[in-house]
CSV table of C-alpha atoms in Angstrom, one decimal:
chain,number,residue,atom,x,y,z
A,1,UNK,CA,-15.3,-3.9,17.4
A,2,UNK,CA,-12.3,-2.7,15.5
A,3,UNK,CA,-10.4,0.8,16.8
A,4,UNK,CA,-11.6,3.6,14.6
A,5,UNK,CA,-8.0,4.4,13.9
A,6,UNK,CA,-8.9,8.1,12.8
A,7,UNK,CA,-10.6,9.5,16.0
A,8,UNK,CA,-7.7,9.1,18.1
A,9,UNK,CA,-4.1,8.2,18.2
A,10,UNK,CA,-2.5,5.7,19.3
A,11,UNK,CA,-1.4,5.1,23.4
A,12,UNK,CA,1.1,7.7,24.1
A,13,UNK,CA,3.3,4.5,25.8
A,14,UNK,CA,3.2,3.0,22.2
A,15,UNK,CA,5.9,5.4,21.2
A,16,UNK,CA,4.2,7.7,18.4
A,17,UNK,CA,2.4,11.1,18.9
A,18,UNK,CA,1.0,13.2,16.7
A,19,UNK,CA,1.8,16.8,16.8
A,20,UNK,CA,-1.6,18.6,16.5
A,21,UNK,CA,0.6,22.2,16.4
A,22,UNK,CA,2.7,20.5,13.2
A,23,UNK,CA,-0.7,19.1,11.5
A,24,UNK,CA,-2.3,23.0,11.7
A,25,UNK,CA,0.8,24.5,10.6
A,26,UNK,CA,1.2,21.8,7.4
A,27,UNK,CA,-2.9,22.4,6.9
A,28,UNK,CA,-1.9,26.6,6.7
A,29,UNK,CA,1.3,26.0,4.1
A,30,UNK,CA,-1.1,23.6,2.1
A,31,UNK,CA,-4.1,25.4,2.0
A,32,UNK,CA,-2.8,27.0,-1.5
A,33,UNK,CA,-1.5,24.0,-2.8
A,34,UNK,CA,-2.8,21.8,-5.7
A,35,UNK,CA,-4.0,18.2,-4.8
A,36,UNK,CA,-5.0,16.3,-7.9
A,37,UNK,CA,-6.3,12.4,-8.1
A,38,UNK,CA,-4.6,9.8,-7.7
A,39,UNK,CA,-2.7,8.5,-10.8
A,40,UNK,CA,-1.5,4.9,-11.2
A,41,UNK,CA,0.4,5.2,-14.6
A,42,UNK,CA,2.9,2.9,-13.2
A,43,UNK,CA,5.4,1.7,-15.9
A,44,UNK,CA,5.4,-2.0,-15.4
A,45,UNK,CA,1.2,-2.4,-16.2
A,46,UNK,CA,0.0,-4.0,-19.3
A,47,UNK,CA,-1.1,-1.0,-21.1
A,48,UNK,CA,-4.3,-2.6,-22.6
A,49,UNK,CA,-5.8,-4.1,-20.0
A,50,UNK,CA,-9.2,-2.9,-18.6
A,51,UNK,CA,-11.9,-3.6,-16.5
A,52,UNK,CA,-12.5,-7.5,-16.2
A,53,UNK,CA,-8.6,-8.7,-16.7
A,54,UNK,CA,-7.7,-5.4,-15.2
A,55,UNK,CA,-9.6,-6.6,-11.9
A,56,UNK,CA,-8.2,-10.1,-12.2
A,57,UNK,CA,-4.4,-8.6,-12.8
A,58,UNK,CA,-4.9,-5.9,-9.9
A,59,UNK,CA,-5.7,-8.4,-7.2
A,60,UNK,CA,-2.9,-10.6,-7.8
A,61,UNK,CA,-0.3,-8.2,-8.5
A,62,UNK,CA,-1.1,-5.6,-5.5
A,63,UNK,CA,-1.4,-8.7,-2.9
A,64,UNK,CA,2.6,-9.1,-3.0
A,65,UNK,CA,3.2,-5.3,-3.3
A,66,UNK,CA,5.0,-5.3,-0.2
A,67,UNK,CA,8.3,-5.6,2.0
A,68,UNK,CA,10.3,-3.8,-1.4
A,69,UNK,CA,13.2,-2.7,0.2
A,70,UNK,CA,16.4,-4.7,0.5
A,71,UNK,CA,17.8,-6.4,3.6
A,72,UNK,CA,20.9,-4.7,5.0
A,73,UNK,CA,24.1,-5.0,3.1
A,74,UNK,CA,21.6,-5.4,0.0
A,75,UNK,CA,21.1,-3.6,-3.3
A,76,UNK,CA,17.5,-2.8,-4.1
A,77,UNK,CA,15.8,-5.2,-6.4
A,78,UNK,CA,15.2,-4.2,-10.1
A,79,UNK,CA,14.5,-5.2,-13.2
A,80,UNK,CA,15.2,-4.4,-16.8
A,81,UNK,CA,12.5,-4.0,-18.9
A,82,UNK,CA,13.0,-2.6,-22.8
A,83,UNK,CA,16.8,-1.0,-21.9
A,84,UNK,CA,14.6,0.7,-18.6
A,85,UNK,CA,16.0,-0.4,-15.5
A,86,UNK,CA,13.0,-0.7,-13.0
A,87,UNK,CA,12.7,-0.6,-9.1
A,88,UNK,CA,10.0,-0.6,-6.8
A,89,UNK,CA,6.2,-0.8,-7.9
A,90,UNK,CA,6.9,-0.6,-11.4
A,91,UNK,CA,9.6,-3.3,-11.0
A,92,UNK,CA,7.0,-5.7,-9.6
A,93,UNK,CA,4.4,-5.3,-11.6
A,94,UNK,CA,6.5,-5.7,-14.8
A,95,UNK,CA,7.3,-9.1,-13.2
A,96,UNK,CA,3.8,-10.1,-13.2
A,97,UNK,CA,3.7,-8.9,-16.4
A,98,UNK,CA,6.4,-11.1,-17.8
A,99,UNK,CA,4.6,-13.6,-16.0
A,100,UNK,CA,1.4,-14.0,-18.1
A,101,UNK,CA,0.7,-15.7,-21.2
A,102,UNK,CA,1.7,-14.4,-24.6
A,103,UNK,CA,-1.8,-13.2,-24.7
A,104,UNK,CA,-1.6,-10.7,-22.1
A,105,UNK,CA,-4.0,-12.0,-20.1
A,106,UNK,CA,-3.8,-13.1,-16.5
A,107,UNK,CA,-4.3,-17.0,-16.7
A,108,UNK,CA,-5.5,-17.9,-13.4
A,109,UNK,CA,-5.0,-21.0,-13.8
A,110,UNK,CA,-1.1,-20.8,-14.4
A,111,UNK,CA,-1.1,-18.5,-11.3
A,112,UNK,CA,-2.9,-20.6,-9.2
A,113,UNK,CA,-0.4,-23.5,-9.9
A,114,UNK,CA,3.3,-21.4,-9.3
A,115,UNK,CA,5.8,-23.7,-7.5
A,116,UNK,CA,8.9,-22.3,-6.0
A,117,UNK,CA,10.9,-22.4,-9.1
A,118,UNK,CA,8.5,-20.7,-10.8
A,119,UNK,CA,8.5,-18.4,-7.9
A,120,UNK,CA,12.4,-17.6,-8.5
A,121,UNK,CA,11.6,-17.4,-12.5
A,122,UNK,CA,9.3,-14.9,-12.0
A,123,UNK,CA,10.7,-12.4,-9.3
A,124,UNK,CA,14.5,-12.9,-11.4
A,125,UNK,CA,15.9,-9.4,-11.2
A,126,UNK,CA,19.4,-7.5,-10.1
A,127,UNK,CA,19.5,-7.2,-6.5
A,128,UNK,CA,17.6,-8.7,-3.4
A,129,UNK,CA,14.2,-9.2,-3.2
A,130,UNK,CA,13.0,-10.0,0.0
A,131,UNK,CA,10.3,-13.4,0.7
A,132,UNK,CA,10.4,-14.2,-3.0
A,133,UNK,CA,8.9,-18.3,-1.5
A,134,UNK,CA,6.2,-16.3,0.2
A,135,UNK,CA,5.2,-14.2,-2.6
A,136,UNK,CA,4.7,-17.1,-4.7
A,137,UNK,CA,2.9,-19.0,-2.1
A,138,UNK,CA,0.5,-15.5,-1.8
A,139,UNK,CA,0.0,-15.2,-5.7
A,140,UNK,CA,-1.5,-18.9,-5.7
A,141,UNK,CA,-3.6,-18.7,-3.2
A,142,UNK,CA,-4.9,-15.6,-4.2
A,143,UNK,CA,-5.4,-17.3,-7.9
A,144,UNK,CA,-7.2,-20.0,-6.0
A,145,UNK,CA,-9.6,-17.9,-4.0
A,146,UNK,CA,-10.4,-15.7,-7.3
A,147,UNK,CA,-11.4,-19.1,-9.2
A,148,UNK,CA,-13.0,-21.0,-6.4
A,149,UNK,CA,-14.7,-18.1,-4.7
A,150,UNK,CA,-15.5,-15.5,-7.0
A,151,UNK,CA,-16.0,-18.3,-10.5
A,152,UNK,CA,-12.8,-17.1,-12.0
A,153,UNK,CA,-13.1,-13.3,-11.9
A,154,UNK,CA,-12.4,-10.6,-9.8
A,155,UNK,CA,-15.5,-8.8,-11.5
A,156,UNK,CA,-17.8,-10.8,-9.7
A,157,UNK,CA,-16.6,-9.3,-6.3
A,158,UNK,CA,-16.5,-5.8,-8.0
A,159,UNK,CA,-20.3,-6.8,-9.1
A,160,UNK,CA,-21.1,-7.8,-5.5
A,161,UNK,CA,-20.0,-4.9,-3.7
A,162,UNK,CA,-21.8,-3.1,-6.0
A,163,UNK,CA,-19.1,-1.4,-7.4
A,164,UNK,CA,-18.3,0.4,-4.3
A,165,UNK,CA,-15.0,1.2,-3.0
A,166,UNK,CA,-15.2,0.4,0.5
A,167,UNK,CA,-17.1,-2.7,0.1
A,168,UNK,CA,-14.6,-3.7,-2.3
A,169,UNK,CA,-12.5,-3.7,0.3
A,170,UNK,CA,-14.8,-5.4,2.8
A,171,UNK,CA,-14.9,-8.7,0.5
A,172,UNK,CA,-11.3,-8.3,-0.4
A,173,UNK,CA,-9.9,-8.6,3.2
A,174,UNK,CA,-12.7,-11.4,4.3
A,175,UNK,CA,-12.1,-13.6,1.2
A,176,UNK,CA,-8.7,-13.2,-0.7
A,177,UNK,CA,-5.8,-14.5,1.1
A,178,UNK,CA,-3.4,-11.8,1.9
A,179,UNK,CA,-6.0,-8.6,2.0
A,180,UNK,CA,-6.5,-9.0,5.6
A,181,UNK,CA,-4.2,-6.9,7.2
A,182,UNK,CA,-5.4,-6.8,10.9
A,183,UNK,CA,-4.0,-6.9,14.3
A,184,UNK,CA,-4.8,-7.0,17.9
A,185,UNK,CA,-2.6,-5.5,20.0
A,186,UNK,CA,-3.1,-4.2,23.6
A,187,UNK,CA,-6.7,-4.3,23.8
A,188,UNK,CA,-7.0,-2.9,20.2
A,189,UNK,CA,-8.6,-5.0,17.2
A,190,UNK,CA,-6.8,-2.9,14.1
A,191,UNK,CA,-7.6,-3.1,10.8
A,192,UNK,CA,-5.4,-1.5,8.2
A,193,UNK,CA,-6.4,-3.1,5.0
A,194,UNK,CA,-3.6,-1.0,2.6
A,195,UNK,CA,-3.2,-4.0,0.1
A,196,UNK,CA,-7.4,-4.0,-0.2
A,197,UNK,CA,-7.6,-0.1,-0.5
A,198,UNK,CA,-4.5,0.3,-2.8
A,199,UNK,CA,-6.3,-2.4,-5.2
A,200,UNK,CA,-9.6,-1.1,-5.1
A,201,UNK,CA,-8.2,2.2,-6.0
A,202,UNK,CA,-6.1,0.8,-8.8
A,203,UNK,CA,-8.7,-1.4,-10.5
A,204,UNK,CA,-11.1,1.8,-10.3
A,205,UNK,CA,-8.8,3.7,-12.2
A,206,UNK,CA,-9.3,1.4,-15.6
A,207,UNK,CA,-12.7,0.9,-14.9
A,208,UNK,CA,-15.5,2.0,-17.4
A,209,UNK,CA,-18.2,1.7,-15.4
A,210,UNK,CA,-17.7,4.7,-12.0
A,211,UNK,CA,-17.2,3.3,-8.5
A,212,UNK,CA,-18.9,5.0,-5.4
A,213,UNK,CA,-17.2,5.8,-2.2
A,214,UNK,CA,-13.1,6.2,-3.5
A,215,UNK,CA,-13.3,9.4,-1.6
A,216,UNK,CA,-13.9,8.1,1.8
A,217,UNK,CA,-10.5,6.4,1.7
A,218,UNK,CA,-7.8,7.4,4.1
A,219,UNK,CA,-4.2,7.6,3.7
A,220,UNK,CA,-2.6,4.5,3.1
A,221,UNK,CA,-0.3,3.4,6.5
A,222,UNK,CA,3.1,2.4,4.8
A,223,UNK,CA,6.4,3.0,5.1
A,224,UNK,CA,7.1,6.3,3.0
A,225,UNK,CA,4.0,8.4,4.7
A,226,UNK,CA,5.1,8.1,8.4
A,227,UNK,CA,9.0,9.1,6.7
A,228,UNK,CA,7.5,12.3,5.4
A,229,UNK,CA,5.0,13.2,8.2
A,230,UNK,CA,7.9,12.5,11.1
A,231,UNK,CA,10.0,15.1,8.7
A,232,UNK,CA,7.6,17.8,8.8
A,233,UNK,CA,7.4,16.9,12.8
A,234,UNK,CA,3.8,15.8,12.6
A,235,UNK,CA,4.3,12.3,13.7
A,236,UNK,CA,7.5,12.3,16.9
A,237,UNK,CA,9.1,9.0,17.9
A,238,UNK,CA,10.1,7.9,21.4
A,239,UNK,CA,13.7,8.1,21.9
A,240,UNK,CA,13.7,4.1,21.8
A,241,UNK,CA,11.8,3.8,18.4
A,242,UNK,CA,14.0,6.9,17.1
A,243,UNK,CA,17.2,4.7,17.7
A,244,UNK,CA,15.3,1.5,16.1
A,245,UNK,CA,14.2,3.3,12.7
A,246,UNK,CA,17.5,5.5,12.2
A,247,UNK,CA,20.1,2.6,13.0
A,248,UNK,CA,17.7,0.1,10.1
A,249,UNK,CA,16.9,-1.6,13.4
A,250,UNK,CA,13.8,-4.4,12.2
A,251,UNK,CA,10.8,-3.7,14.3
A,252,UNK,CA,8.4,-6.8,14.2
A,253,UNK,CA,5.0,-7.1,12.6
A,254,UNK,CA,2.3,-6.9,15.1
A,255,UNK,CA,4.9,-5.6,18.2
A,256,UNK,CA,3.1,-2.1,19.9
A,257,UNK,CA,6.0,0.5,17.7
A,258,UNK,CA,5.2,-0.9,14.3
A,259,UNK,CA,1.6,-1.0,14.8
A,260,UNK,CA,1.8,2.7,16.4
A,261,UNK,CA,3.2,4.0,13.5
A,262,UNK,CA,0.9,2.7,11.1
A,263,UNK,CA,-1.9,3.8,13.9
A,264,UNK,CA,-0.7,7.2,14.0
A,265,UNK,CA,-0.1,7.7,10.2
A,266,UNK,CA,-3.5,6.8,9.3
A,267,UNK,CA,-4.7,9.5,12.0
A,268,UNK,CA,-2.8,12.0,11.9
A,269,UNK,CA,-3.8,11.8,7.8
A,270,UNK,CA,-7.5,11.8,8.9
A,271,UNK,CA,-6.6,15.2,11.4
A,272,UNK,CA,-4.5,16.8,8.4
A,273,UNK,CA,-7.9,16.1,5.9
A,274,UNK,CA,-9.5,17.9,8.4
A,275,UNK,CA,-7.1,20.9,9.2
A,276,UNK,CA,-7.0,21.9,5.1
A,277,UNK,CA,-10.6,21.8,5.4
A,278,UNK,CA,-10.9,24.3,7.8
A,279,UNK,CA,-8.6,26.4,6.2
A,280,UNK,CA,-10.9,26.1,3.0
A,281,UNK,CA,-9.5,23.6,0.5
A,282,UNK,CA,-11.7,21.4,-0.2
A,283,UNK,CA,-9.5,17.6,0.1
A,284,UNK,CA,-10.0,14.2,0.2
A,285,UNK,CA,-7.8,11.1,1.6
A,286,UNK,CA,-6.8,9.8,-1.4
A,287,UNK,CA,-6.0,13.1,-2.8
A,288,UNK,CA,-3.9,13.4,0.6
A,289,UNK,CA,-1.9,10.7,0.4
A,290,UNK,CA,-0.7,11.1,-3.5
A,291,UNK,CA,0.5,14.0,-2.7
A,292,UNK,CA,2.0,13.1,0.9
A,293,UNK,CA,3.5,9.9,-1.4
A,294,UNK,CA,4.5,12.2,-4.4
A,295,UNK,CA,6.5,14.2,-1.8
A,296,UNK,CA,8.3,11.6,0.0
A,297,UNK,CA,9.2,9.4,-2.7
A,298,UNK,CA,9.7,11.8,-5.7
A,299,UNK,CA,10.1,15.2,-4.5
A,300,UNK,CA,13.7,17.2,-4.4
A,301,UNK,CA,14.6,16.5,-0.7
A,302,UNK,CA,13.1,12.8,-0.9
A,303,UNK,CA,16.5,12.3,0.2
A,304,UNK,CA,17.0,14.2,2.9
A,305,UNK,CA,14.0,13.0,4.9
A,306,UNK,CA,15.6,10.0,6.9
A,307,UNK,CA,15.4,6.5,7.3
A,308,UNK,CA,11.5,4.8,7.1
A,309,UNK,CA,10.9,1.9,9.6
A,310,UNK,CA,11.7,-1.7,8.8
A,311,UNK,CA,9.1,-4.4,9.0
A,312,UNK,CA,9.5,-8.2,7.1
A,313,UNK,CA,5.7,-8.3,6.1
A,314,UNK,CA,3.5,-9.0,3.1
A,315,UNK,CA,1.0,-6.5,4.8
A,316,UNK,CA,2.8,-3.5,2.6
């Protein structure tokens, strides 16, 4: 059975705690604040997509939103779209963009068939992207399980699950290469799943028809959310994984530190949902984690919050 990952934390010898005495002080300082939906008005997007080729463009662009920082000694990747130089998110899903026919459609077909070269072609930007062969290799067989699996749509997965958010997720992880995201580790089968929720969320939010269960989503277990919460002291490091993360050390996918700090970000998100509760804002985990995200990556002392962990991985 897998670890419910939001009824406890991780092992204490793991090297991540969360600070139950920072997560009730955060819930009291938030329990005024605003905390509005999520909002994926990325620029990078086709505008005029919805619902059937939005589904279709979602899963394969969100399976190789991952691993976006640069390697040591390396400028972050960008691209430059209409005199607008893009990084991050936006920067790969303009790339994708590029990448489909004049149409605007995602061709499956030409997805499914990306060699290397095309690979280089499509991810062509200023700076270093990291496992640009591997991302290609991912886009394919994602193309491939979306026309031999699901007859050439991602609708008819959305269809099956019934439009439901969760189950989305479910059918995601246990049929599209690259959704899996699971580990074992010490005793512990962990699933995290962020590529599967992240999509889910983002095809729901250009769908006509309203999906069930988006609010039972947790906070998504990345790099920027454990940043932020070890700022505000509500996730603390061993002295051992301190060193690692603020010297850029890489930590390996799968070891006990990386997975404890995904572990412990997902729970202590789960323990902060409840804390505003009690204070008497009425939250949810997705509404929790845009606004954990909007702080860490775009708020005024994004920049003074220290260094996130390192981990080469297509995971997130």
């Amino acid at each position: 059975m897998p670890t419910d990952l939001r009824l406890s934390p991780p092992p204490f010898e793991w090297g991540v705690q969360v600070v139950e005495e920072a997560v009730s002080s955060a819930a009291l300082e938030w329990g005024t604040k605003s905390f509005p939906p999520p909002r994926f008005d990325y620029p990078g997007p086709p505008g005029s997509l919805r619902d059937e080729p939005w589904f279709d463009y979602c899963v394969l662009a969100v399976s190789v939103l991952a691993c976006l920082w640069p390697p040591p000694g390396a400028t972050m990747w960008s691209v430059t779209r209409r005199e607008r130089t893009l990084t991050d998110a936006p920067a790969l899903f303009a790339a994708i963009t590029d990448w489909m026919e004049p149409d605007g459609l995602p061709d499956l077909g030409r997805f499914a068939s990306i060699t290397a070269t095309d690979s280089r072609r499509l991810f062509a930007g200023e700076g270093v992207l990291q496992m640009v062969p591997q991302r290609g290799v991912r886009l394919a067989a994602v193309a491939c399980a979306l026309l031999d699996r699901w007859d050439g749509a991602a609708v008819n997965l959305v269809e099956e699950a019934g439009w439901n958010g969760p189950t989305v997720v479910d059918l995601l992880a246990s049929t599209v290469p690259g959704y899996e995201d699971e580990a074992t580790v010490g005793g512990h089968h962990i699933r995290f799943r962020k590529l599967a929720h992240l999509a889910a969320a983002v095809m729901a939010s250009r769908s006509k028809r309203r999906w069930s269960g988006m609010d039972s989503f947790g906070v998504y277990p990345d790099y920027m959310l454990p940043r932020f919460l070890r700022h505000l002291g509500v996730l603390s490091y061993s002295e051992a994984l301190s060193e690692s993360v603020d010297n850029r050390i890489e930590i390996p996918r799968h070891s006990r530190q990386e997975v404890a700090i995904r572990w412990a970000t997902v729970h202590a998100g789960h323990r902060l949902v409840e804390s505003i509760r009690w204070v008497g804002k009425p939250i949810c985990g997705p509404r929790l984690d845009y606004f954990l995200w909007s702080k860490a990556v775009l708020g005024p002392d994004a920049h003074r919050m220290g260094e996130h962990h390192r981990t080469r991985t297509l995971d997130y």
